[in-house]
């Protein structure tokens, strides 16, 4: 081939590649545009503190993030009509009947977007779209049911229930005296109404069905899983009992996760080595490790310091073969931008927990969802739910069914028995794609395999790691002090004995001299 022909051929390939890149660029941009999460505006009248509704706004935030939505939450007093332009969907929550007016007014102005109202006094717009008629009852004991699941004796002090409406209905609410008999929720097009939602009972399960349909998430597109999660694993619990629990769950064929608290200081002490050895045992019994981000302190915390501390602990885990697959933390951490970037920066797999105290961070922008964020629900509450068949229906959202660390062995045995007999369909967290990266290591899971820095983790080598950890010698400094004190004790004993012996000798000699003196002087003793 001549030089000129080669140049022509090179130019031809260059032009073709340029044209191909120009064609693919808009497609890539469009794909990125499609992958953006839906923006949801959540407006509430009050947090319902010290009422049964307390925590429902926070639970809605968690659910929306679990469904992959970006959510901005604000009080109704801060809502302005022009805000609607930036959001595809609006959720209004009325927890206090006397404070609903501003919430209703905001919904009336939001006429062109999908709306969901929860609680008292749905807007006139929503009533018209759903042909909705409601009635009010007080002091009722309800039975809530949806998709073969039900719970009896749910007490409500006041309730607006759906008497009539047109649209698709979800679940059922009936009272023991027969005065309430209506759907749990109703939806038509982009409009939906849920008259009652309080976390901690069957309504928390039922609302997931309504949200999934209203958000337009097809069940076939995203099959869901349920995971067993043990919370509150710290260096200060009974680590032998943690290892025993891991073995029990493994022998029962139940995969599980543990949320472990990080340790930021004294990491070279034997207690830290014992903690890591226990976590190795957890991992060897098919347990997956998640690292808990500490809750913000009242004094605040520098984000860069937190990130550095978390990174150090994650490296400590990796260096002994432990491959954590994600993070956990209270909802307030996700709301707080600096705290989120510091605590959750290592993984896009995160399970959020309800805040321990009522808290609502002022949000300047929407909270973005994580790639994977199962919704956490307390196991004790879910096990109160009755079901028509042994087999549970598929949940509308990925669930992390949580149990706090058990205070006693008896409670642990009771919980394991309940879990094993519940027929809950627990999945192995490692079957999904999760990854976590620290400054020095990367842990990931893929189709059931656990990888650390690209290498398969051999769980069998960690089946009994505690023996080595328990052989850790006491620090040299402590041994030297012990030896020093031992030598000092012996020296003191020798000195005391020697002193006593000398005292006896001096006493004897003195007595004899004194006796001779009296004999020479003619005295008597």
Coordinates of C-alpha atoms in Angstrom, one line a residue:
X1 CA 0.0 0.0 0.0
X2 CA 1.4 3.4 -1.0
X3 CA 1.9 6.2 1.6
X4 CA -0.9 8.3 0.0
X5 CA -3.4 5.4 0.1
X6 CA -2.6 4.8 3.8
X7 CA -3.2 8.5 4.6
X8 CA -6.5 8.4 2.8
X9 CA -7.6 5.3 4.6
X10 CA -6.6 6.9 8.0
X11 CA -8.6 10.0 7.2
X12 CA -11.6 7.9 6.2
X13 CA -11.5 6.0 9.6
X14 CA -11.1 9.3 11.4
X15 CA -14.2 10.8 9.8
X16 CA -16.3 7.7 10.4
X17 CA -15.4 7.6 14.1
X18 CA -16.2 11.3 14.4
X19 CA -19.6 10.8 12.8
X20 CA -20.2 7.9 15.1
X21 CA -19.3 9.9 18.2
X22 CA -21.6 12.8 17.1
X23 CA -24.5 10.3 16.7
X24 CA -23.9 8.6 20.0
X25 CA -23.4 11.8 22.1
X26 CA -27.1 13.0 22.0
X27 CA -28.2 9.5 22.8
X28 CA -25.9 9.3 25.8
X29 CA -27.2 12.7 27.0
X30 CA -30.8 11.5 26.5
X31 CA -30.0 8.4 28.5
X32 CA -28.6 10.4 31.3
X33 CA -31.7 12.6 31.2
X34 CA -33.9 9.6 31.5
X35 CA -31.9 8.2 34.4
X36 CA -32.6 11.3 36.6
X37 CA -34.8 10.4 39.6
X38 CA -38.3 11.8 39.8
X39 CA -38.5 14.9 42.0
X40 CA -41.2 14.7 44.7
X41 CA -42.3 17.6 46.9
X42 CA -43.5 16.5 50.3
X43 CA -45.4 19.2 52.2
X44 CA -46.6 18.6 55.8
X45 CA -48.7 20.6 58.3
X46 CA -47.0 19.2 61.4
X47 CA -44.7 16.4 62.5
X48 CA -47.4 15.1 64.8
X49 CA -45.0 15.0 67.8
X50 CA -46.4 13.2 70.8
X51 CA -49.3 11.8 68.7
X52 CA -49.7 8.4 67.0
X53 CA -48.9 10.0 63.7
X54 CA -45.4 10.9 64.9
X55 CA -42.8 9.7 62.4
X56 CA -45.0 9.3 59.4
X57 CA -43.4 12.2 57.5
X58 CA -40.0 10.7 58.1
X59 CA -41.2 7.3 57.0
X60 CA -42.5 8.8 53.8
X61 CA -39.1 10.3 53.1
X62 CA -37.5 6.9 53.6
X63 CA -40.0 5.2 51.4
X64 CA -39.6 7.7 48.6
X65 CA -35.8 7.3 48.7
X66 CA -36.3 3.5 48.7
X67 CA -38.4 3.8 45.5
X68 CA -35.6 5.8 43.9
X69 CA -37.2 9.3 44.1
X70 CA -35.5 12.6 44.9
X71 CA -37.5 14.2 47.7
X72 CA -37.7 17.7 49.2
X73 CA -39.6 18.1 52.4
X74 CA -40.9 21.3 53.9
X75 CA -43.5 22.6 56.2
X76 CA -46.7 24.0 54.7
X77 CA -46.0 27.5 56.0
X78 CA -42.9 27.5 53.8
X79 CA -44.6 26.3 50.7
X80 CA -45.0 28.7 47.8
X81 CA -47.0 28.1 44.6
X82 CA -44.0 28.8 42.3
X83 CA -42.2 25.8 43.9
X84 CA -44.4 23.4 42.0
X85 CA -42.6 24.0 38.7
X86 CA -39.5 22.1 39.9
X87 CA -41.3 18.9 40.9
X88 CA -43.2 16.2 39.0
X89 CA -45.3 15.0 42.0
X90 CA -46.7 16.5 45.2
X91 CA -47.5 14.7 48.5
X92 CA -49.4 16.6 51.2
X93 CA -49.7 15.3 54.7
X94 CA -52.3 16.6 57.2
X95 CA -51.6 15.3 60.7
X96 CA -53.5 17.9 62.6
X97 CA -57.0 18.8 61.4
X98 CA -56.7 22.4 62.6
X99 CA -53.5 23.1 60.6
X100 CA -54.7 21.7 57.2
X101 CA -55.8 25.0 55.6
X102 CA -52.3 26.0 54.2
X103 CA -51.7 22.4 53.0
X104 CA -55.0 22.4 51.2
X105 CA -54.3 25.8 49.6
X106 CA -51.0 24.6 48.3
X107 CA -52.6 21.5 46.7
X108 CA -55.3 23.6 45.0
X109 CA -52.6 25.6 43.3
X110 CA -50.8 22.5 42.1
X111 CA -53.4 21.6 39.4
X112 CA -51.2 20.2 36.7
X113 CA -49.1 17.7 38.6
X114 CA -49.7 14.3 40.3
X115 CA -51.0 14.6 43.8
X116 CA -51.3 12.3 46.8
X117 CA -52.9 13.5 50.0
X118 CA -52.6 11.7 53.4
X119 CA -54.7 12.4 56.4
X120 CA -57.5 14.8 57.1
X121 CA -59.3 17.2 54.8
X122 CA -58.4 16.3 51.2
X123 CA -58.6 19.3 48.9
X124 CA -61.6 20.1 46.7
X125 CA -59.5 19.4 43.6
X126 CA -58.7 15.9 44.9
X127 CA -62.4 15.4 45.8
X128 CA -63.4 16.3 42.3
X129 CA -60.8 14.1 40.6
X130 CA -61.7 11.0 42.7
X131 CA -65.5 11.7 43.1
X132 CA -64.5 11.5 46.8
X133 CA -66.8 11.5 49.8
X134 CA -65.5 11.0 53.3
X135 CA -67.1 10.5 56.7
X136 CA -65.6 11.0 60.1
X137 CA -65.6 8.5 63.0
X138 CA -63.9 8.7 66.4
X139 CA -62.4 6.1 68.8
X140 CA -62.5 3.1 66.6
X141 CA -60.8 -0.3 66.5
X142 CA -59.9 -1.1 62.9
X143 CA -58.9 -4.1 60.9
X144 CA -56.5 -3.1 58.1
X145 CA -55.9 -5.5 55.2
X146 CA -54.1 -5.6 51.9
X147 CA -52.9 -8.3 49.5
X148 CA -53.7 -11.2 51.9
X149 CA -52.0 -9.4 54.9
X150 CA -54.0 -8.0 57.8
X151 CA -53.9 -6.7 61.3
X152 CA -56.7 -6.5 63.9
X153 CA -57.2 -4.0 66.8
X154 CA -55.6 -1.0 65.3
X155 CA -57.0 1.8 67.4
X156 CA -57.6 5.3 66.0
X157 CA -58.9 8.3 67.9
X158 CA -60.3 10.1 64.9
X159 CA -60.5 9.1 61.2
X160 CA -61.8 10.4 57.9
X161 CA -62.5 7.3 55.9
X162 CA -63.5 6.8 52.2
X163 CA -67.3 6.4 52.0
X164 CA -67.5 6.8 48.2
X165 CA -65.1 7.3 45.3
X166 CA -64.2 6.4 41.8
X167 CA -60.8 4.8 40.9
X168 CA -58.6 1.9 41.8
X169 CA -58.8 1.0 45.5
X170 CA -56.1 -0.5 47.7
X171 CA -56.7 -2.6 50.8
X172 CA -59.5 -2.4 53.2
X173 CA -60.5 -0.7 56.5
X174 CA -63.3 -2.1 58.7
X175 CA -64.3 -1.3 62.3
X176 CA -65.4 -3.8 64.8
X177 CA -68.7 -2.0 65.3
X178 CA -69.4 -2.0 61.5
X179 CA -69.6 1.8 61.1
X180 CA -66.4 1.9 59.0
X181 CA -66.1 -0.2 55.8
X182 CA -64.1 1.3 53.0
X183 CA -60.8 1.1 51.0
X184 CA -57.5 1.9 52.7
X185 CA -56.7 4.2 49.7
X186 CA -58.0 5.2 46.3
X187 CA -56.3 6.3 43.1
X188 CA -57.4 7.6 39.7
X189 CA -54.7 8.7 37.2
X190 CA -52.2 10.8 39.0
X191 CA -54.4 11.5 42.0
X192 CA -54.6 9.5 45.1
X193 CA -55.9 9.7 48.7
X194 CA -54.9 7.8 51.8
X195 CA -57.0 8.8 54.9
X196 CA -54.8 7.1 57.5
X197 CA -51.1 6.4 57.9
X198 CA -49.2 5.8 61.1
X199 CA -45.8 4.0 61.2
X200 CA -45.6 0.9 63.4
X201 CA -48.7 -1.0 62.2
X202 CA -50.3 -2.5 59.1
X203 CA -50.8 1.0 57.5
X204 CA -47.0 1.2 57.0
X205 CA -47.2 -1.9 54.8
X206 CA -50.3 -0.9 53.0
X207 CA -49.1 2.5 52.0
X208 CA -46.2 0.9 50.1
X209 CA -48.7 -0.6 47.6
X210 CA -50.3 2.8 47.0
X211 CA -47.0 4.6 46.6
X212 CA -45.7 2.1 44.1
X213 CA -48.8 2.4 41.9
X214 CA -48.9 6.2 42.2
X215 CA -45.2 6.6 41.4
X216 CA -45.7 4.5 38.3
X217 CA -43.2 1.7 39.2
X218 CA -44.0 -1.5 37.5
X219 CA -43.6 -4.6 39.7
X220 CA -42.2 -6.7 36.9
X221 CA -39.5 -4.1 36.2
X222 CA -38.0 -4.2 39.7
X223 CA -38.5 -7.5 41.6
X224 CA -38.1 -6.8 45.4
X225 CA -36.3 -8.6 48.1
X226 CA -36.5 -8.8 51.9
X227 CA -33.4 -8.9 54.2
X228 CA -32.9 -9.6 57.8
X229 CA -30.8 -6.9 59.6
X230 CA -29.5 -7.0 63.1
X231 CA -28.9 -3.5 64.5
X232 CA -26.7 -2.3 67.3
X233 CA -23.6 -4.5 66.9
X234 CA -20.9 -2.7 68.9
X235 CA -17.6 -3.7 70.6
X236 CA -19.5 -3.6 73.9
X237 CA -22.1 -6.3 73.4
X238 CA -21.6 -10.0 74.2
X239 CA -19.5 -11.0 71.2
X240 CA -19.7 -14.7 72.0
X241 CA -23.5 -14.4 71.8
X242 CA -23.1 -12.6 68.4
X243 CA -21.1 -15.5 67.1
X244 CA -23.6 -17.9 68.5
X245 CA -26.5 -16.0 66.8
X246 CA -24.6 -16.1 63.5
X247 CA -24.2 -19.9 63.7
X248 CA -27.9 -20.3 64.6
X249 CA -29.1 -18.3 61.6
X250 CA -26.7 -20.1 59.3
X251 CA -27.9 -23.5 60.4
X252 CA -31.5 -22.3 59.9
X253 CA -30.6 -21.3 56.4
X254 CA -31.3 -17.6 57.0
X255 CA -28.9 -15.1 55.4
X256 CA -28.6 -11.9 57.4
X257 CA -26.9 -8.5 57.7
X258 CA -25.4 -6.8 60.7
X259 CA -25.1 -3.0 61.2
X260 CA -21.8 -2.5 63.0
X261 CA -20.7 0.6 64.9
X262 CA -17.3 1.9 63.9
X263 CA -14.4 2.3 66.4
X264 CA -12.3 5.4 65.9
X265 CA -9.8 5.2 68.8
X266 CA -7.7 2.6 70.6
X267 CA -7.9 0.4 67.5
X268 CA -4.7 -1.4 68.5
X269 CA -6.1 -2.7 71.7
X270 CA -7.0 -6.4 72.2
X271 CA -10.7 -5.4 72.4
X272 CA -10.6 -4.1 68.8
X273 CA -9.0 -7.3 67.7
X274 CA -11.7 -9.3 69.5
X275 CA -14.4 -7.2 67.8
X276 CA -12.9 -7.8 64.3
X277 CA -12.6 -11.5 65.0
X278 CA -16.3 -11.6 65.9
X279 CA -17.1 -9.8 62.7
X280 CA -15.0 -12.3 60.8
X281 CA -17.1 -15.1 62.3
X282 CA -20.3 -13.2 61.3
X283 CA -19.1 -13.1 57.7
X284 CA -18.1 -16.7 57.7
X285 CA -21.6 -17.7 58.6
X286 CA -23.0 -16.0 55.5
X287 CA -23.6 -12.7 57.3
X288 CA -23.1 -9.4 55.4
X289 CA -21.6 -6.4 57.1
X290 CA -22.9 -2.9 56.9
X291 CA -21.2 0.0 58.7
X292 CA -23.3 2.4 60.7
X293 CA -22.6 6.2 60.4
X294 CA -22.9 7.8 63.9
X295 CA -25.8 10.2 64.4
X296 CA -24.9 13.9 64.5
X297 CA -24.0 15.2 67.9
X298 CA -25.7 18.2 69.5
X299 CA -22.3 20.0 69.3
X300 CA -21.9 19.3 65.6
X301 CA -19.1 17.4 64.0
X302 CA -16.6 18.4 61.3
X303 CA -17.4 16.5 58.2
X304 CA -13.8 16.1 57.1
X305 CA -12.9 14.5 60.5
X306 CA -15.9 12.1 60.3
X307 CA -14.9 11.1 56.8
X308 CA -11.3 10.4 57.8
X309 CA -12.4 8.4 60.8
X310 CA -14.9 6.3 58.8
X311 CA -12.2 5.7 56.2
X312 CA -9.8 4.5 58.8
X313 CA -12.3 2.0 60.3
X314 CA -13.2 0.7 56.8
X315 CA -9.5 0.1 56.1
X316 CA -9.2 -1.8 59.4
X317 CA -12.0 -4.1 58.4
X318 CA -10.6 -4.8 55.0
X319 CA -7.1 -5.5 56.3
X320 CA -8.5 -8.5 58.3
X321 CA -10.5 -9.8 55.3
X322 CA -13.9 -8.2 56.2
X323 CA -15.7 -6.8 53.2
X324 CA -18.5 -4.4 54.2
X325 CA -21.1 -3.9 51.4
X326 CA -22.8 -0.6 52.4
X327 CA -23.7 1.9 55.1
X328 CA -26.5 2.4 57.6
X329 CA -27.5 5.6 59.5
X330 CA -30.4 7.7 60.8
X331 CA -32.5 9.6 58.4
X332 CA -31.1 12.9 59.6
X333 CA -27.7 12.0 58.1
X334 CA -29.3 11.8 54.6
X335 CA -31.0 15.1 55.1
X336 CA -27.8 16.8 56.2
X337 CA -25.6 17.5 53.1
X338 CA -22.2 17.6 54.8
X339 CA -22.9 14.6 57.0
X340 CA -24.2 12.6 54.0
X341 CA -21.1 13.4 51.9
X342 CA -18.8 12.5 54.8
X343 CA -20.6 9.4 56.2
X344 CA -22.2 7.9 53.1
X345 CA -19.5 8.8 50.6
X346 CA -18.0 5.3 50.6
X347 CA -21.0 3.4 49.1
X348 CA -24.2 4.0 47.3
X349 CA -25.9 1.2 49.2
X350 CA -27.5 2.6 52.3
X351 CA -30.2 1.5 54.7
X352 CA -31.7 4.4 56.6
X353 CA -33.2 4.2 60.1
X354 CA -35.9 6.4 61.7
X355 CA -34.4 9.2 63.8
X356 CA -34.2 8.4 67.5
X357 CA -35.6 11.9 68.2
X358 CA -38.0 14.0 66.2
X359 CA -35.9 16.0 63.7
X360 CA -36.4 17.8 60.5
X361 CA -33.4 19.2 58.8
X362 CA -34.0 22.4 56.8
X363 CA -33.6 21.4 53.2
X364 CA -32.3 23.8 50.6
X365 CA -32.5 21.1 47.9
X366 CA -34.0 17.7 47.3
X367 CA -32.4 14.7 49.0
X368 CA -31.1 12.4 46.2
X369 CA -31.8 8.7 46.4
X370 CA -29.2 6.0 46.7
X371 CA -28.7 3.3 44.1
X372 CA -29.9 0.7 46.6
X373 CA -31.8 1.6 49.8
X374 CA -34.1 -1.0 51.2
X375 CA -36.8 0.4 53.5
X376 CA -36.2 -0.5 57.1
X377 CA -39.1 -1.8 59.1
X378 CA -39.0 -3.3 62.6
X379 CA -39.3 -7.0 62.7
X380 CA -41.4 -7.1 65.8
X381 CA -44.0 -4.9 64.0
X382 CA -44.0 -6.9 60.8
X383 CA -44.4 -10.2 62.7
X384 CA -47.7 -8.9 64.2
X385 CA -49.2 -9.0 60.7
X386 CA -51.5 -11.9 59.9
X387 CA -51.5 -13.5 56.4
X388 CA -53.9 -15.7 54.6
X389 CA -51.2 -18.1 53.4
X390 CA -47.9 -19.3 54.8
X391 CA -46.1 -17.8 51.9
X392 CA -45.7 -14.0 52.1
X393 CA -46.7 -12.0 49.0
X394 CA -43.9 -10.0 47.3
X395 CA -43.5 -6.7 49.0
X396 CA -43.8 -3.6 46.8
X397 CA -40.4 -2.3 47.9
X398 CA -37.1 -3.8 49.1
X399 CA -37.4 -4.3 52.9
X400 CA -34.7 -4.5 55.6
X401 CA -36.5 -6.2 58.4
X402 CA -34.6 -5.0 61.5
X403 CA -34.1 -6.4 65.0
X404 CA -32.2 -4.4 67.6
X405 CA -29.4 -6.3 69.5
X406 CA -31.1 -8.6 72.0
X407 CA -30.7 -7.7 75.7
X408 CA -30.6 -11.3 76.9
X409 CA -30.0 -14.8 75.5
X410 CA -33.6 -15.6 76.2
X411 CA -34.9 -12.8 74.0
X412 CA -32.4 -13.8 71.4
X413 CA -33.7 -17.4 71.4
X414 CA -37.3 -16.2 71.2
X415 CA -36.5 -13.9 68.2
X416 CA -34.6 -16.6 66.3
X417 CA -37.5 -19.0 66.8
X418 CA -40.0 -16.3 65.5
X419 CA -37.8 -15.4 62.5
X420 CA -37.3 -19.1 61.6
X421 CA -41.0 -19.8 61.9
X422 CA -42.2 -16.7 60.1
X423 CA -41.8 -17.9 56.6
X424 CA -40.4 -14.5 55.7
X425 CA -38.6 -14.8 52.3
X426 CA -35.1 -13.5 53.4
X427 CA -32.7 -13.0 50.6
X428 CA -28.9 -13.0 50.6
X429 CA -27.6 -9.5 50.3
X430 CA -24.6 -10.7 48.4
X431 CA -26.9 -11.8 45.5
X432 CA -27.3 -8.1 44.6
X433 CA -24.6 -5.8 43.2
X434 CA -23.2 -3.7 46.0
X435 CA -19.8 -2.0 46.4
X436 CA -17.9 0.1 49.0
X437 CA -14.6 1.8 48.5
X438 CA -12.3 3.3 51.1
X439 CA -9.0 5.1 50.4
X440 CA -7.1 1.7 50.3
X441 CA -9.6 -1.0 49.6
X442 CA -12.7 -2.0 47.6
X443 CA -15.4 -4.5 48.7
X444 CA -18.1 -5.7 46.4
X445 CA -20.7 -8.4 45.9
X446 CA -21.7 -10.0 42.6
X447 CA -24.2 -12.8 42.1
X448 CA -23.6 -14.2 45.6
X449 CA -19.8 -13.9 45.5
X450 CA -18.0 -11.6 48.0
X451 CA -14.9 -9.8 46.6
X452 CA -12.2 -7.7 48.4
X453 CA -9.8 -5.8 46.2
X454 CA -10.9 -7.9 43.2
X455 CA -10.2 -11.2 44.9
X456 CA -12.7 -13.7 46.2
X457 CA -13.1 -13.8 50.0
X458 CA -12.6 -17.3 51.3
X459 CA -15.2 -17.5 54.1
X460 CA -14.0 -20.9 55.2
X461 CA -10.7 -19.5 56.4
X462 CA -12.6 -17.2 58.7
X463 CA -14.8 -20.0 60.2
X464 CA -13.0 -19.8 63.6
X465 CA -10.9 -16.7 63.7
X466 CA -11.3 -15.9 67.4
X467 CA -8.6 -18.3 68.6
X468 CA -5.8 -16.2 67.2
X469 CA -7.5 -13.0 68.4
X470 CA -7.8 -14.4 72.0
X471 CA -4.0 -15.2 72.0
X472 CA -3.1 -11.5 71.7
X473 CA -0.5 -10.7 74.4
X474 CA -1.0 -7.9 76.8
X475 CA 0.9 -4.7 75.8
X476 CA 4.6 -4.7 76.7
X477 CA 4.2 -1.6 78.8
X478 CA 1.7 -3.4 81.0
X479 CA 4.0 -6.4 81.4
X480 CA 7.0 -4.2 82.3
X481 CA 4.9 -2.5 85.0
X482 CA 3.8 -5.8 86.4
X483 CA 7.4 -7.0 86.6
X484 CA 8.5 -3.8 88.2
X485 CA 5.9 -4.0 90.9
X486 CA 6.7 -7.6 91.5
X487 CA 10.4 -6.8 92.0
X488 CA 9.6 -3.9 94.2
X489 CA 7.4 -6.1 96.4
X490 CA 10.2 -8.6 96.8
X491 CA 12.8 -5.9 97.7
X492 CA 10.5 -4.4 100.2
X493 CA 9.9 -7.7 101.9
X494 CA 13.7 -8.4 102.1
X495 CA 14.2 -4.9 103.5
X496 CA 11.5 -5.4 106.1
X497 CA 12.8 -8.8 107.1
X498 CA 16.4 -7.5 107.3
X499 CA 15.3 -4.5 109.4
X500 CA 13.4 -6.8 111.8
X501 CA 16.5 -9.1 112.1
X502 CA 18.8 -6.1 112.8
X503 CA 16.3 -4.8 115.3
X504 CA 16.3 -8.1 117.1
X505 CA 20.1 -8.2 117.1
X506 CA 20.4 -4.6 118.4
X507 CA 17.8 -5.4 121.1
X508 CA 19.7 -8.5 122.2
X509 CA 23.1 -6.7 122.3
X510 CA 21.6 -3.8 124.1
X511 CA 19.9 -6.0 126.7
X512 CA 23.2 -7.8 127.5
X513 CA 25.2 -4.5 127.8
X514 CA 22.6 -3.1 130.0
X515 CA 22.6 -6.2 132.2
X516 CA 26.4 -6.2 132.6
X517 CA 26.3 -2.5 133.6
X518 CA 24.0 -3.3 136.5
X519 CA 26.0 -6.3 137.6
X520 CA 29.2 -4.2 137.7
X521 CA 27.5 -1.5 139.7
X522 CA 26.1 -4.0 142.2
X523 CA 22.5 -3.3 141.1
X524 CA 19.9 -5.8 140.4
X525 CA 17.4 -6.3 137.6

